[in-house]
mmCIF file of C-alpha atoms and ligand atoms in Angstrom:
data_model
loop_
_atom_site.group_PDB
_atom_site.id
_atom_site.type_symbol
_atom_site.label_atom_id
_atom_site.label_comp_id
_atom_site.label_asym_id
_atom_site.label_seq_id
_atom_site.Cartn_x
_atom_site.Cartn_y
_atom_site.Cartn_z
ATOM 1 C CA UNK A 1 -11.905 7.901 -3.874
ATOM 2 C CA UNK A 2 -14.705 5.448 -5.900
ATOM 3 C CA UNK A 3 -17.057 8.845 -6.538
ATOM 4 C CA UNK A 4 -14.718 11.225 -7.385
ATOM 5 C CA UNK A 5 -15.030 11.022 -11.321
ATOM 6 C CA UNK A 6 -11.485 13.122 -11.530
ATOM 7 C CA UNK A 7 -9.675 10.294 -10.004
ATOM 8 C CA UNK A 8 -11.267 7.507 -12.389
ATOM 9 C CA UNK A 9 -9.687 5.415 -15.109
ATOM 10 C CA UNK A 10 -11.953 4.915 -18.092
ATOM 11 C CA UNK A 11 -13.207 1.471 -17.390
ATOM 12 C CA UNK A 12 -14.391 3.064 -13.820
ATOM 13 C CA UNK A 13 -15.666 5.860 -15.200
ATOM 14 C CA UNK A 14 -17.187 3.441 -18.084
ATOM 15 C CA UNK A 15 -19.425 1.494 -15.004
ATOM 16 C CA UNK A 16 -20.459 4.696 -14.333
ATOM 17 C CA UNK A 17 -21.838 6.400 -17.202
ATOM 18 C CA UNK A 18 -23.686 2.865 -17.419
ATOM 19 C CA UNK A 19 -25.649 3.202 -14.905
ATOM 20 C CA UNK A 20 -26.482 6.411 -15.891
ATOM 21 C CA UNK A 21 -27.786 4.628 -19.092
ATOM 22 C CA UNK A 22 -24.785 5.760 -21.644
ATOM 23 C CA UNK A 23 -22.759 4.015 -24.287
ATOM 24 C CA UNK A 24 -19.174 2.858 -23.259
ATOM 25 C CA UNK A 25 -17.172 5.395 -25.876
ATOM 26 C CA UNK A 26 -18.827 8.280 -23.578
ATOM 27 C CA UNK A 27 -15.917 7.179 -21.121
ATOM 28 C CA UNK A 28 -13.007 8.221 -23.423
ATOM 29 C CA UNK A 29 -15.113 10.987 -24.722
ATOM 30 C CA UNK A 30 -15.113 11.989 -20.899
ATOM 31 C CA UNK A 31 -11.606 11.228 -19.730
ATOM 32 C CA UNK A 32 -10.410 13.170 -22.613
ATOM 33 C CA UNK A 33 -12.300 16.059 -21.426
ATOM 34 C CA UNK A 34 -11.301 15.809 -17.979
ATOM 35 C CA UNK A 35 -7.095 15.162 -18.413
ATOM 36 C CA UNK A 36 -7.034 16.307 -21.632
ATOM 37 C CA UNK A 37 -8.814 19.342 -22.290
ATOM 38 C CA UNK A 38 -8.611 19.976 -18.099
ATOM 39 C CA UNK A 39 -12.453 20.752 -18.323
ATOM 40 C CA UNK A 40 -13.579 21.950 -14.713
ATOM 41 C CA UNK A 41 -17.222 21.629 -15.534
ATOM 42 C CA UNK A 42 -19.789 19.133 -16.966
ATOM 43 C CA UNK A 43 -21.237 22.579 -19.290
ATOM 44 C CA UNK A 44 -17.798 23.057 -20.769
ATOM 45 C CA UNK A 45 -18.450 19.042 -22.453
ATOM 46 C CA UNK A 46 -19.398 20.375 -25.590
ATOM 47 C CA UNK A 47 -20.208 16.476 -26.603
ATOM 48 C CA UNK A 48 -21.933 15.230 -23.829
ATOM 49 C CA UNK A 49 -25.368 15.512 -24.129
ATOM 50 C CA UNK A 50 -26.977 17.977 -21.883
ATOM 51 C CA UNK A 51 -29.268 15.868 -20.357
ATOM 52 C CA UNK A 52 -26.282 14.078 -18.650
ATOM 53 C CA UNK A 53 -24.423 17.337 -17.047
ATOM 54 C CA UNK A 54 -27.331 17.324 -13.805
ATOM 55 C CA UNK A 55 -27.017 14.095 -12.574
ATOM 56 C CA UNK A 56 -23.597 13.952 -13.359
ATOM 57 C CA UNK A 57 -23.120 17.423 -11.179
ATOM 58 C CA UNK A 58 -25.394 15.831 -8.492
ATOM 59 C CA UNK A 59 -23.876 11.939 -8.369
ATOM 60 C CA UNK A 60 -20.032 13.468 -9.087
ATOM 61 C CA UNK A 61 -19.557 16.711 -8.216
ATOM 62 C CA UNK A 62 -16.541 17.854 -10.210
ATOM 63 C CA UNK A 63 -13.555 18.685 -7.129
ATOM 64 C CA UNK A 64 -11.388 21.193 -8.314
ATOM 65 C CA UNK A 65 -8.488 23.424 -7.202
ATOM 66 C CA UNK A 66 -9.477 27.190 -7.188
ATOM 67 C CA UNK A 67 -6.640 29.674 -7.463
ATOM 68 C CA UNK A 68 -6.855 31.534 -4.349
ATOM 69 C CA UNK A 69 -3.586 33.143 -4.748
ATOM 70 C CA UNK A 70 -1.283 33.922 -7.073
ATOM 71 C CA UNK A 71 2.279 34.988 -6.452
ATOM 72 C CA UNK A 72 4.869 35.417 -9.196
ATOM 73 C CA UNK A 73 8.629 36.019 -7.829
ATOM 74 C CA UNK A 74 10.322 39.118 -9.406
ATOM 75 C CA UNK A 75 13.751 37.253 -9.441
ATOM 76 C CA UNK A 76 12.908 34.564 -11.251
ATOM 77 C CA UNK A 77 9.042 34.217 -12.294
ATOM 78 C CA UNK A 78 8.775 31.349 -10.570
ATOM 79 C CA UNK A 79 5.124 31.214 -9.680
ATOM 80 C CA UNK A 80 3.363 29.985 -6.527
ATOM 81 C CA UNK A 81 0.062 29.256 -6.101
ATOM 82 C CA UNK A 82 -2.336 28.960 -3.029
ATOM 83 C CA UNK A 83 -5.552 26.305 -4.268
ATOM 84 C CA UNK A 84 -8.455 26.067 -2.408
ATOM 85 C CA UNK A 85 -9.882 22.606 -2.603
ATOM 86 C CA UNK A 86 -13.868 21.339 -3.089
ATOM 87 C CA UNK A 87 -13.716 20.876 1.127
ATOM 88 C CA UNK A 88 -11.939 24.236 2.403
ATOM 89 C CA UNK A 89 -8.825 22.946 2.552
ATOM 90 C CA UNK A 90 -5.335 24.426 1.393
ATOM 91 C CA UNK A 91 -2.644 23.652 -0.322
ATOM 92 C CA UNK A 92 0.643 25.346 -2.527
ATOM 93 C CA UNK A 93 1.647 24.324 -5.733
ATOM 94 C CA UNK A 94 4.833 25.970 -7.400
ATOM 95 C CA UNK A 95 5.841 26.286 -11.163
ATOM 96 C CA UNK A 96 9.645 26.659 -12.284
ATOM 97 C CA UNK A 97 10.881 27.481 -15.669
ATOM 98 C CA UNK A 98 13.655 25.849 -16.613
ATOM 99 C CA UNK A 99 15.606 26.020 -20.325
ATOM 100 C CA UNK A 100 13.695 22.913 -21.236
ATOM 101 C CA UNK A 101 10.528 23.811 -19.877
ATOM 102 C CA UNK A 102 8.429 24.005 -17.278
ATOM 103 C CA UNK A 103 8.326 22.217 -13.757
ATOM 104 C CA UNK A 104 5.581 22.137 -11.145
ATOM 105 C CA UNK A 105 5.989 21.023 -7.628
ATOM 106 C CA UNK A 106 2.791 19.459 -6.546
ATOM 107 C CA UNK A 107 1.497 19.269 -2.540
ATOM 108 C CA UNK A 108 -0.062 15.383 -2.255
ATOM 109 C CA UNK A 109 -1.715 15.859 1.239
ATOM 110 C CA UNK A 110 -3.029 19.131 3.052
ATOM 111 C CA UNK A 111 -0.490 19.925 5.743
ATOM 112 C CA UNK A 112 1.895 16.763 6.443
ATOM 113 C CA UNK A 113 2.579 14.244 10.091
ATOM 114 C CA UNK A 114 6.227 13.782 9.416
ATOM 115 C CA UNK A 115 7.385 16.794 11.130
ATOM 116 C CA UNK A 116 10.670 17.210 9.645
ATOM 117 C CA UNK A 117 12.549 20.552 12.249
ATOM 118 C CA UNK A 118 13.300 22.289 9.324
ATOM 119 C CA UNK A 119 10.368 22.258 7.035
ATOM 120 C CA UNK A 120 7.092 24.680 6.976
ATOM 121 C CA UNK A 121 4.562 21.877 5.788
ATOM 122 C CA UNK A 122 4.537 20.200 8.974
ATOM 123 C CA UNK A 123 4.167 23.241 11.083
ATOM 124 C CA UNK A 124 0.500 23.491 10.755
ATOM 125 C CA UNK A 125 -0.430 19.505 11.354
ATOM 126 C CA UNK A 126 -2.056 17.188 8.800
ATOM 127 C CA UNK A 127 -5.337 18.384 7.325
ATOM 128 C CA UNK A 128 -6.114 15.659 4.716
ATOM 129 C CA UNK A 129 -4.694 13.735 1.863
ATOM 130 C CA UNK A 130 -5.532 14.783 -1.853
ATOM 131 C CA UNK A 131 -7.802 12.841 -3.542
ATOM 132 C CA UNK A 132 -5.247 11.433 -7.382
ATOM 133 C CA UNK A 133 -7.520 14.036 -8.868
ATOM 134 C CA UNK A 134 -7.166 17.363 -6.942
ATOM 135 C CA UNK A 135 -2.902 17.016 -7.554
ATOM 136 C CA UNK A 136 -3.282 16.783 -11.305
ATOM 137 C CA UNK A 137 -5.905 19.565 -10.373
ATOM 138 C CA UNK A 138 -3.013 21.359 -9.106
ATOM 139 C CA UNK A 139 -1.126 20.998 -12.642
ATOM 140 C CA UNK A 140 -4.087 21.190 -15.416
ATOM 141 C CA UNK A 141 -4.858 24.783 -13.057
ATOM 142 C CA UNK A 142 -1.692 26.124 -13.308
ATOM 143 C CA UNK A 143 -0.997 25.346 -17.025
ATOM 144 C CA UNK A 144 -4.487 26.876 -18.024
ATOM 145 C CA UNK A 145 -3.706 30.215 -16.086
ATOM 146 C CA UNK A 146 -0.672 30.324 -17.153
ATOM 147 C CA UNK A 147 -1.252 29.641 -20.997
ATOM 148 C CA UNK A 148 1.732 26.704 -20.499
ATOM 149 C CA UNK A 149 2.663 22.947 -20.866
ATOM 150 C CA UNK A 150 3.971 21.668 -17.903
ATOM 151 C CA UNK A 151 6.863 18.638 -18.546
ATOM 152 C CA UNK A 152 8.080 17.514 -15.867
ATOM 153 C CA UNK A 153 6.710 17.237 -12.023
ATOM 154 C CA UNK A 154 8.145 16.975 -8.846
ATOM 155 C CA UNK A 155 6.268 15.215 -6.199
ATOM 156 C CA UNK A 156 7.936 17.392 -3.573
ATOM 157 C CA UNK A 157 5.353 19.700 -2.128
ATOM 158 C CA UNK A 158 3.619 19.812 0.904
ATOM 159 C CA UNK A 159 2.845 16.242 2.196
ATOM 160 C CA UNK A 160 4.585 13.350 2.442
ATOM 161 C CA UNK A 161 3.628 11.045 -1.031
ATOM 162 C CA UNK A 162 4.365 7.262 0.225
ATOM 163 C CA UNK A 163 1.898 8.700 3.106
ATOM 164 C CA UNK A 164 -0.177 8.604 0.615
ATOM 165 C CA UNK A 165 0.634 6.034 -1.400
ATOM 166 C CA UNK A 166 -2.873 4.541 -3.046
ATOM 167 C CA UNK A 167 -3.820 8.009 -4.297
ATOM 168 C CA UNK A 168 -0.135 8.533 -5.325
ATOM 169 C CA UNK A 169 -0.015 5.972 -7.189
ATOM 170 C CA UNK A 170 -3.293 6.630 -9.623
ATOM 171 C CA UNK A 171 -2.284 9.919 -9.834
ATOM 172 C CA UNK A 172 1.266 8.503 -11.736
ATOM 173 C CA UNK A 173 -1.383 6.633 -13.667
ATOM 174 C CA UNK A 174 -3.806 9.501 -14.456
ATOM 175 C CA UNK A 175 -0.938 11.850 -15.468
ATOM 176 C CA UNK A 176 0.942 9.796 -17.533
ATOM 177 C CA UNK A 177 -1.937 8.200 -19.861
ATOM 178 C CA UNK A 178 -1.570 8.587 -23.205
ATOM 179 C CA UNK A 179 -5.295 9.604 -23.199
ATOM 180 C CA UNK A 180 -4.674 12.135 -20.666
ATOM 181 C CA UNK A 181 -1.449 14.816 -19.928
ATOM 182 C CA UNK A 182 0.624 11.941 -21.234
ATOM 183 C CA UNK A 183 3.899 13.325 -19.237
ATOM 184 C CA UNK A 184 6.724 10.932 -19.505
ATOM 185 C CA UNK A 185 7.726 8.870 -16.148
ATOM 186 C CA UNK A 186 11.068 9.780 -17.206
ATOM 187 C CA UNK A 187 10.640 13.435 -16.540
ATOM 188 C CA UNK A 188 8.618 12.788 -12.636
ATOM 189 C CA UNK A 189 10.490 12.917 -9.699
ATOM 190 C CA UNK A 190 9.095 11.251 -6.323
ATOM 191 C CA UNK A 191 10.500 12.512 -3.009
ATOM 192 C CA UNK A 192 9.800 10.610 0.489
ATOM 193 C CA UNK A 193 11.584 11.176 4.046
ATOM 194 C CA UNK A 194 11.958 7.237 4.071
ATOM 195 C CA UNK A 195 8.535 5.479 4.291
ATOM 196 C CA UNK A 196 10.963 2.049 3.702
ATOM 197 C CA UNK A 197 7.931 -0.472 3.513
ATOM 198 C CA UNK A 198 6.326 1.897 0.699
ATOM 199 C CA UNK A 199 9.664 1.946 -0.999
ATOM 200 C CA UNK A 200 9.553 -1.691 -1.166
ATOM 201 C CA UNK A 201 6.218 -1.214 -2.591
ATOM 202 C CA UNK A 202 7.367 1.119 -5.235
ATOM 203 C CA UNK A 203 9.957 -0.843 -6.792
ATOM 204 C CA UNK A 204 7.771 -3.830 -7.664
ATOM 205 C CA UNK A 205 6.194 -1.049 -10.009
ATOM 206 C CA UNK A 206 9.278 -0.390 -12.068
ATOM 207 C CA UNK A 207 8.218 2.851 -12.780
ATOM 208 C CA UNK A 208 10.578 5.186 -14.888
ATOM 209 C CA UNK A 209 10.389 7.781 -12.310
ATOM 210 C CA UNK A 210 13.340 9.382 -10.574
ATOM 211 C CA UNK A 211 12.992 8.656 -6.539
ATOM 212 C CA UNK A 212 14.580 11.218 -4.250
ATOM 213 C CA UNK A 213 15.198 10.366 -0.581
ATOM 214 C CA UNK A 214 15.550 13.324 1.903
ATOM 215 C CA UNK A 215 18.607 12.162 3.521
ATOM 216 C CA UNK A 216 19.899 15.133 5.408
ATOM 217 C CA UNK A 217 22.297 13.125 8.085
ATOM 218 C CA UNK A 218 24.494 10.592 8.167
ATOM 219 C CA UNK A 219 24.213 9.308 11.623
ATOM 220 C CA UNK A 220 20.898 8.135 13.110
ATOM 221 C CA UNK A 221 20.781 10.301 16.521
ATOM 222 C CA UNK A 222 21.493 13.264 14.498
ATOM 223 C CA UNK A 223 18.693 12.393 11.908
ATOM 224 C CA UNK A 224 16.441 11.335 14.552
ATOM 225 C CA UNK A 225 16.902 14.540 16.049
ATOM 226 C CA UNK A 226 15.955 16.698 12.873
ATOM 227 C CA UNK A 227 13.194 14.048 11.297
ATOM 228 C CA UNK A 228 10.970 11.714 13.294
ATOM 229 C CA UNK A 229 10.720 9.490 10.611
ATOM 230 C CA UNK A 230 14.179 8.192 11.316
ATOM 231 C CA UNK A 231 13.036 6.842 15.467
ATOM 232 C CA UNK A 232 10.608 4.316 12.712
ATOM 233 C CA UNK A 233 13.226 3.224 10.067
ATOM 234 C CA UNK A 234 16.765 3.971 10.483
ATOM 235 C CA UNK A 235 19.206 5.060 7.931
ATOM 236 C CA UNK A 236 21.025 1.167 7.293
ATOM 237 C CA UNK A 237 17.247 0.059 7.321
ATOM 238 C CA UNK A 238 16.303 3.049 4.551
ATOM 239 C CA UNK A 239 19.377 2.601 2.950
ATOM 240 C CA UNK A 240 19.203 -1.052 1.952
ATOM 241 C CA UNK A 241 16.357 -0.590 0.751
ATOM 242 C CA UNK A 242 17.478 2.051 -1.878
ATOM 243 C CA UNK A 243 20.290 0.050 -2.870
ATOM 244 C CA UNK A 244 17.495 -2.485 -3.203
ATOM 245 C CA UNK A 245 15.717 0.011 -5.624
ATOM 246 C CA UNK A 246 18.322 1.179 -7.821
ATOM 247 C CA UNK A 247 19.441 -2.976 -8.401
ATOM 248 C CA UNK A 248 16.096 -3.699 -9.097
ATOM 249 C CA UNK A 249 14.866 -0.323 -11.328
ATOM 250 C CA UNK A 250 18.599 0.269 -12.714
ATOM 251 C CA UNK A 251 17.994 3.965 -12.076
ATOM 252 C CA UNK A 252 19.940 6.511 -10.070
ATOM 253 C CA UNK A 253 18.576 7.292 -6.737
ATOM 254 C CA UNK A 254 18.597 11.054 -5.699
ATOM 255 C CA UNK A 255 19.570 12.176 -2.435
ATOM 256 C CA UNK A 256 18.265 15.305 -1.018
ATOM 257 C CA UNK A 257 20.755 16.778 2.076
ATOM 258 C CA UNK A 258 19.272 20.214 2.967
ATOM 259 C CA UNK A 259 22.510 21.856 4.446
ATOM 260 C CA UNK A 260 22.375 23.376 8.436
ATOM 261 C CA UNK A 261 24.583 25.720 9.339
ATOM 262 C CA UNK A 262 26.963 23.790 12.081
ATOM 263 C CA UNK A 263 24.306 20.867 12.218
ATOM 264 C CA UNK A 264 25.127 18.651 9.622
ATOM 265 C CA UNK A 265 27.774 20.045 7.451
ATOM 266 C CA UNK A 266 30.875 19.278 8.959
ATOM 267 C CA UNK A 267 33.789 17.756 6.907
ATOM 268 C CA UNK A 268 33.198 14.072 9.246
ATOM 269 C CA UNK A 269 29.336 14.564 7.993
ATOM 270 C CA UNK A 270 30.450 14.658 4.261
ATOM 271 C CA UNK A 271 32.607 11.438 5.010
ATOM 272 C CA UNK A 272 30.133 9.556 6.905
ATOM 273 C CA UNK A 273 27.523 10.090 3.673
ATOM 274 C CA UNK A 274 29.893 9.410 0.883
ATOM 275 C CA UNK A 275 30.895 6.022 3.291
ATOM 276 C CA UNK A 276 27.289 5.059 3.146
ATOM 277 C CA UNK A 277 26.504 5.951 0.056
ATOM 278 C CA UNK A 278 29.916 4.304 -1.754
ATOM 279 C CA UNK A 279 28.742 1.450 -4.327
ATOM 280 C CA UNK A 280 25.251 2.784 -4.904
ATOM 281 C CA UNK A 281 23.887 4.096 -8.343
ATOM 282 C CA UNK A 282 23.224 7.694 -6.967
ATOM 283 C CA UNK A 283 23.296 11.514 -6.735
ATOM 284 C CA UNK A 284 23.281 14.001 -3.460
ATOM 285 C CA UNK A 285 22.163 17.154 -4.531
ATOM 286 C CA UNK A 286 22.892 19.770 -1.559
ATOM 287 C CA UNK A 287 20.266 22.405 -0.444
ATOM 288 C CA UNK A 288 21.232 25.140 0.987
ATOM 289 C CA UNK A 289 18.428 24.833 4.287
ATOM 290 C CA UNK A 290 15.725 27.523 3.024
ATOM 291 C CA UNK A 291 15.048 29.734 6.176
ATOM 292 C CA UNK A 292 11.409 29.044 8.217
ATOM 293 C CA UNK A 293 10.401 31.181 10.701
ATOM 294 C CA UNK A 294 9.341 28.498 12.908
ATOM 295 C CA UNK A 295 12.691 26.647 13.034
ATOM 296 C CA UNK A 296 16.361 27.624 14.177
ATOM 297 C CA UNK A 297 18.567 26.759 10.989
ATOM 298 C CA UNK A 298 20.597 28.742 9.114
ATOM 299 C CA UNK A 299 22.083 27.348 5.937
ATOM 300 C CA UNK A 300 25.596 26.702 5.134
ATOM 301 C CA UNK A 301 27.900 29.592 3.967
ATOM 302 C CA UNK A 302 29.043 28.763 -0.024
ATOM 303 C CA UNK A 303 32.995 28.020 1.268
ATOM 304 C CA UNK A 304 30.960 25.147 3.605
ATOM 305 C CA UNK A 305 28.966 23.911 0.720
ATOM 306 C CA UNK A 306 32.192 23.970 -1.506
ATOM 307 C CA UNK A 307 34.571 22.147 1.074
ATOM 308 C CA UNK A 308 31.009 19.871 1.736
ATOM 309 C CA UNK A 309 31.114 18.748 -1.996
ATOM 310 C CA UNK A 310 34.673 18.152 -2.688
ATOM 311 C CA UNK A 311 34.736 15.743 0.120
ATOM 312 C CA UNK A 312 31.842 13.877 -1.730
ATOM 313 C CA UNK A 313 33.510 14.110 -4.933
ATOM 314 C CA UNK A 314 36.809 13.111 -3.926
ATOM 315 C CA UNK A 315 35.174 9.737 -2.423
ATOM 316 C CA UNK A 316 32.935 9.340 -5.713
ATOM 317 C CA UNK A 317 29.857 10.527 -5.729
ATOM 318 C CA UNK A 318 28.136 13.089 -7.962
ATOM 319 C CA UNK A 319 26.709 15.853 -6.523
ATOM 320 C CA UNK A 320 24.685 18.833 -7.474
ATOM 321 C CA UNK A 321 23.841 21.865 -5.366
ATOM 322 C CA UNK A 322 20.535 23.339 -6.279
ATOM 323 C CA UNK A 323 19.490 26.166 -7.477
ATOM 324 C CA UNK A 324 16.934 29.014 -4.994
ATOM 325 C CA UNK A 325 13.959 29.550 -7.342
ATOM 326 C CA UNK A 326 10.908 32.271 -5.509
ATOM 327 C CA UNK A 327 12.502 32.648 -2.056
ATOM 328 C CA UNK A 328 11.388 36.003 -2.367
ATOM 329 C CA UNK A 329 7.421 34.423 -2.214
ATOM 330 C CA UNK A 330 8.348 31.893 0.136
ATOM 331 C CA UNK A 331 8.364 29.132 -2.889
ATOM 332 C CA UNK A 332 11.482 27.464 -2.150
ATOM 333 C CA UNK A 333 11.809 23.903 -0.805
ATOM 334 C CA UNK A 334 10.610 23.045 2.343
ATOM 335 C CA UNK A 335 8.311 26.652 2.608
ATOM 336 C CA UNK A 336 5.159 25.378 1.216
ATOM 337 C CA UNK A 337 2.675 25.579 4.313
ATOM 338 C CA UNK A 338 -1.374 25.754 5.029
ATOM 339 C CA UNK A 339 -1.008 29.755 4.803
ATOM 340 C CA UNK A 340 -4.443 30.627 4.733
ATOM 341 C CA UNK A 341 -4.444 29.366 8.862
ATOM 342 C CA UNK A 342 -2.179 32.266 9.797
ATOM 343 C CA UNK A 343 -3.994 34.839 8.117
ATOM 344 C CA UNK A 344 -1.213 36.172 6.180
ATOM 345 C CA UNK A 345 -3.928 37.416 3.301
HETATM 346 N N1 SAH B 1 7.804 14.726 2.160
HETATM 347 C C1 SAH B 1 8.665 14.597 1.044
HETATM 348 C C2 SAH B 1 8.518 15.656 -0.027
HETATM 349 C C3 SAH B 1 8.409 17.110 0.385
HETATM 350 S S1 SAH B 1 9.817 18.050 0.780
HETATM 351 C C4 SAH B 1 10.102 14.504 1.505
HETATM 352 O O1 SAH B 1 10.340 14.623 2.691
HETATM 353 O O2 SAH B 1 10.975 14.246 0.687
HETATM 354 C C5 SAH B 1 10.837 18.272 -0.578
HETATM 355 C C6 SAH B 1 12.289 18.466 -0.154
HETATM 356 O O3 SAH B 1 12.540 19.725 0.495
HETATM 357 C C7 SAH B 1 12.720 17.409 0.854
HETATM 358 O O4 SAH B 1 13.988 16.934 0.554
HETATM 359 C C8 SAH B 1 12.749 18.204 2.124
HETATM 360 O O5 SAH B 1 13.517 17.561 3.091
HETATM 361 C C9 SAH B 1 13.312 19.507 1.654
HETATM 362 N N2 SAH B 1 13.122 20.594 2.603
HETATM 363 C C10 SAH B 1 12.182 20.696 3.553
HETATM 364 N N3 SAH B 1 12.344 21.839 4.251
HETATM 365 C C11 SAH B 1 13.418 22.461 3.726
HETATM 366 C C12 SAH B 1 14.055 23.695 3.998
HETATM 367 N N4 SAH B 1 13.626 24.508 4.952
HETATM 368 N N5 SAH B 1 15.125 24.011 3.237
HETATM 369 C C13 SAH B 1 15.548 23.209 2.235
HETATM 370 N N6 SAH B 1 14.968 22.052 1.926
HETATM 371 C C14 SAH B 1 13.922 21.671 2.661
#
């Protein structure tokens, strides 16, 4: 991460430039450039003198996200995107328009290891993680094609984020400087299968952000069954720690429970959850399972999902089911793959 000049802060990127023989305000001047203006090259640094943009290509090579597709869903206008990064590797990005504005869903590694049954990202293996700067490079791409201001992120692409936790974590800081993007905590959404130790981590931080955990079972042999993860930290073990987080961060913990036709959506299911869940400061919002080729699920007909949710409510607990944005481009959660490896364009 210590060359990449995307992923600096400015006192980093301040050693730098001084060993290149250049005052310290060149730092800001820079950082404004890169998270501010979302420059992709040294030329386009109007105030940087041009005797600096060689060695500055040749000692930090600027790694950005190329648009190598672009689909936009007739439905909705949701927009996917297909980057290529600096090394050859792939990833999807997807931007949502809501009523107040617009959302991106950022990947944070190249393929993912968790290999979750029901979910495309992990179908391909794990490629790489993303450096902090390549996912904003995901955001600042999309909001210059589109001509847009993105306010609020969801860290629920491809990848796994708390497997990724370092670069994660200066990403939150790159994004939300107020010399930068400046996006609000408050409007940033983190999603993990259960990486309990990084969770731990996390709340030390006391970061504004919302934390989602993809739940999707209340028992452990039936969770094991549909997400590895679970045979490493069970769902008491994953659970105490939330309750852990939301004491500690006083904010409302989301739970993500994609819904499988005759897997997990029984009426003793929606018990079990709201019995775990009882006394915590949270939210389940449902998912209908989004169909992958590769896996045999089928989601939940609406009377399921309705019966599903009244036996939450009933018992106390808020829940939401959410919206299908792009399903016609394959945008919807859980569909983001490394689609350039099946030649599919
Ligand atoms: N690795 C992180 C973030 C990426 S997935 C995590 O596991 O939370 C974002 C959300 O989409 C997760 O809740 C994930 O479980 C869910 N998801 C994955 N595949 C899905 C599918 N086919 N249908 C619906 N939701 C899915």
């Amino acid at each position: 991460m210590t060359d990449d000049i995307k992923s600096m802060l400015i006192p980093e990127i301040e050693t730098l430039l001084k060993d290149l023989g250049q005052p310290s305000y060149r730092a800001k001047q820079m950082f404004l450039w890169l998270h501010k203006n979302r420059a992709s090259s040294y030329s386009e640094m109007t105030n940087i003198p041009k005797s600096l943009v060689k060695p500055l290509e040749e000692k930090y090579p600027l790694r950005g996200c190329k648009i190598s597709r672009k689909q936009v869903s007739a439905a909705d206008s949701t927009v996917k995107y297909l980057f290529e990064l600096y090394d050859g590797e792939f990833v999807e990005s997807v931007v949502m328009k809501y009523k107040y504005g617009y959302t991106v869903c950022v990947s944070t590694q190249a393929g993912c290891k968790m290999g979750c049954s029901f979910c495309a990202s992990t179908v391909g293996g794990f490629r790489r993680n993303l450096l902090p700067g390549e996912i904003a490079g995901e955001i600042y791409e999309a909001e210059k094609d589109l001509n847009i201001n993105i306010s609020h992120i969801v860290l629920m692409g491809m990848g796994e984020p708390l497997d990724n936790y370092e670069n994660v974590m200066r990403f939150l800081e790159l994004i939300t400087s107020e010399q930068g993007h400046n996006i609000s905590m408050r409007n940033i959404s983190l999603s993990t299968c259960g990486i309990v130790p990084r969770i731990y981590d996390l709340m030390q931080k006391h970061l504004g952000l919302t934390l989602s955990i993809s739940l999707h079972a209340p028992f452990d042999d039936m969770r094991s069954g549909i997400m590895p993860v679970n045979g490493k930290y069970h769902i008491d073990e994953l659970l105490k720690a939330c309750k852990e987080y939301a004491r500690k961060t006083s904010r409302r913990i989301s739970f993500e429970y994609a819904m499988l036709s005759g897997v997990n959506d029984t009426d003793e299911c929606a018990i079990a959850l709201a019995n775990r869940l009882k006394g915590m400061l949270c939210h389940v919002n449902l998912i209908p399972v989004n169909e992958v080729s590769e896996s045999p699920y089928h989601p939940s007909s609406p009377e399921r999902i309705k019966k599903f949710t009244q036996t939450l409510e009933k018992r106390g607990i808020t829940v939401t089911v959410r919206r299908k944005l792009g399903s016609d481009i394959d945008a919807s959660c859980g569909q983001l793959r490394l689609r350039h490896t099946e030649g599919k364009h």
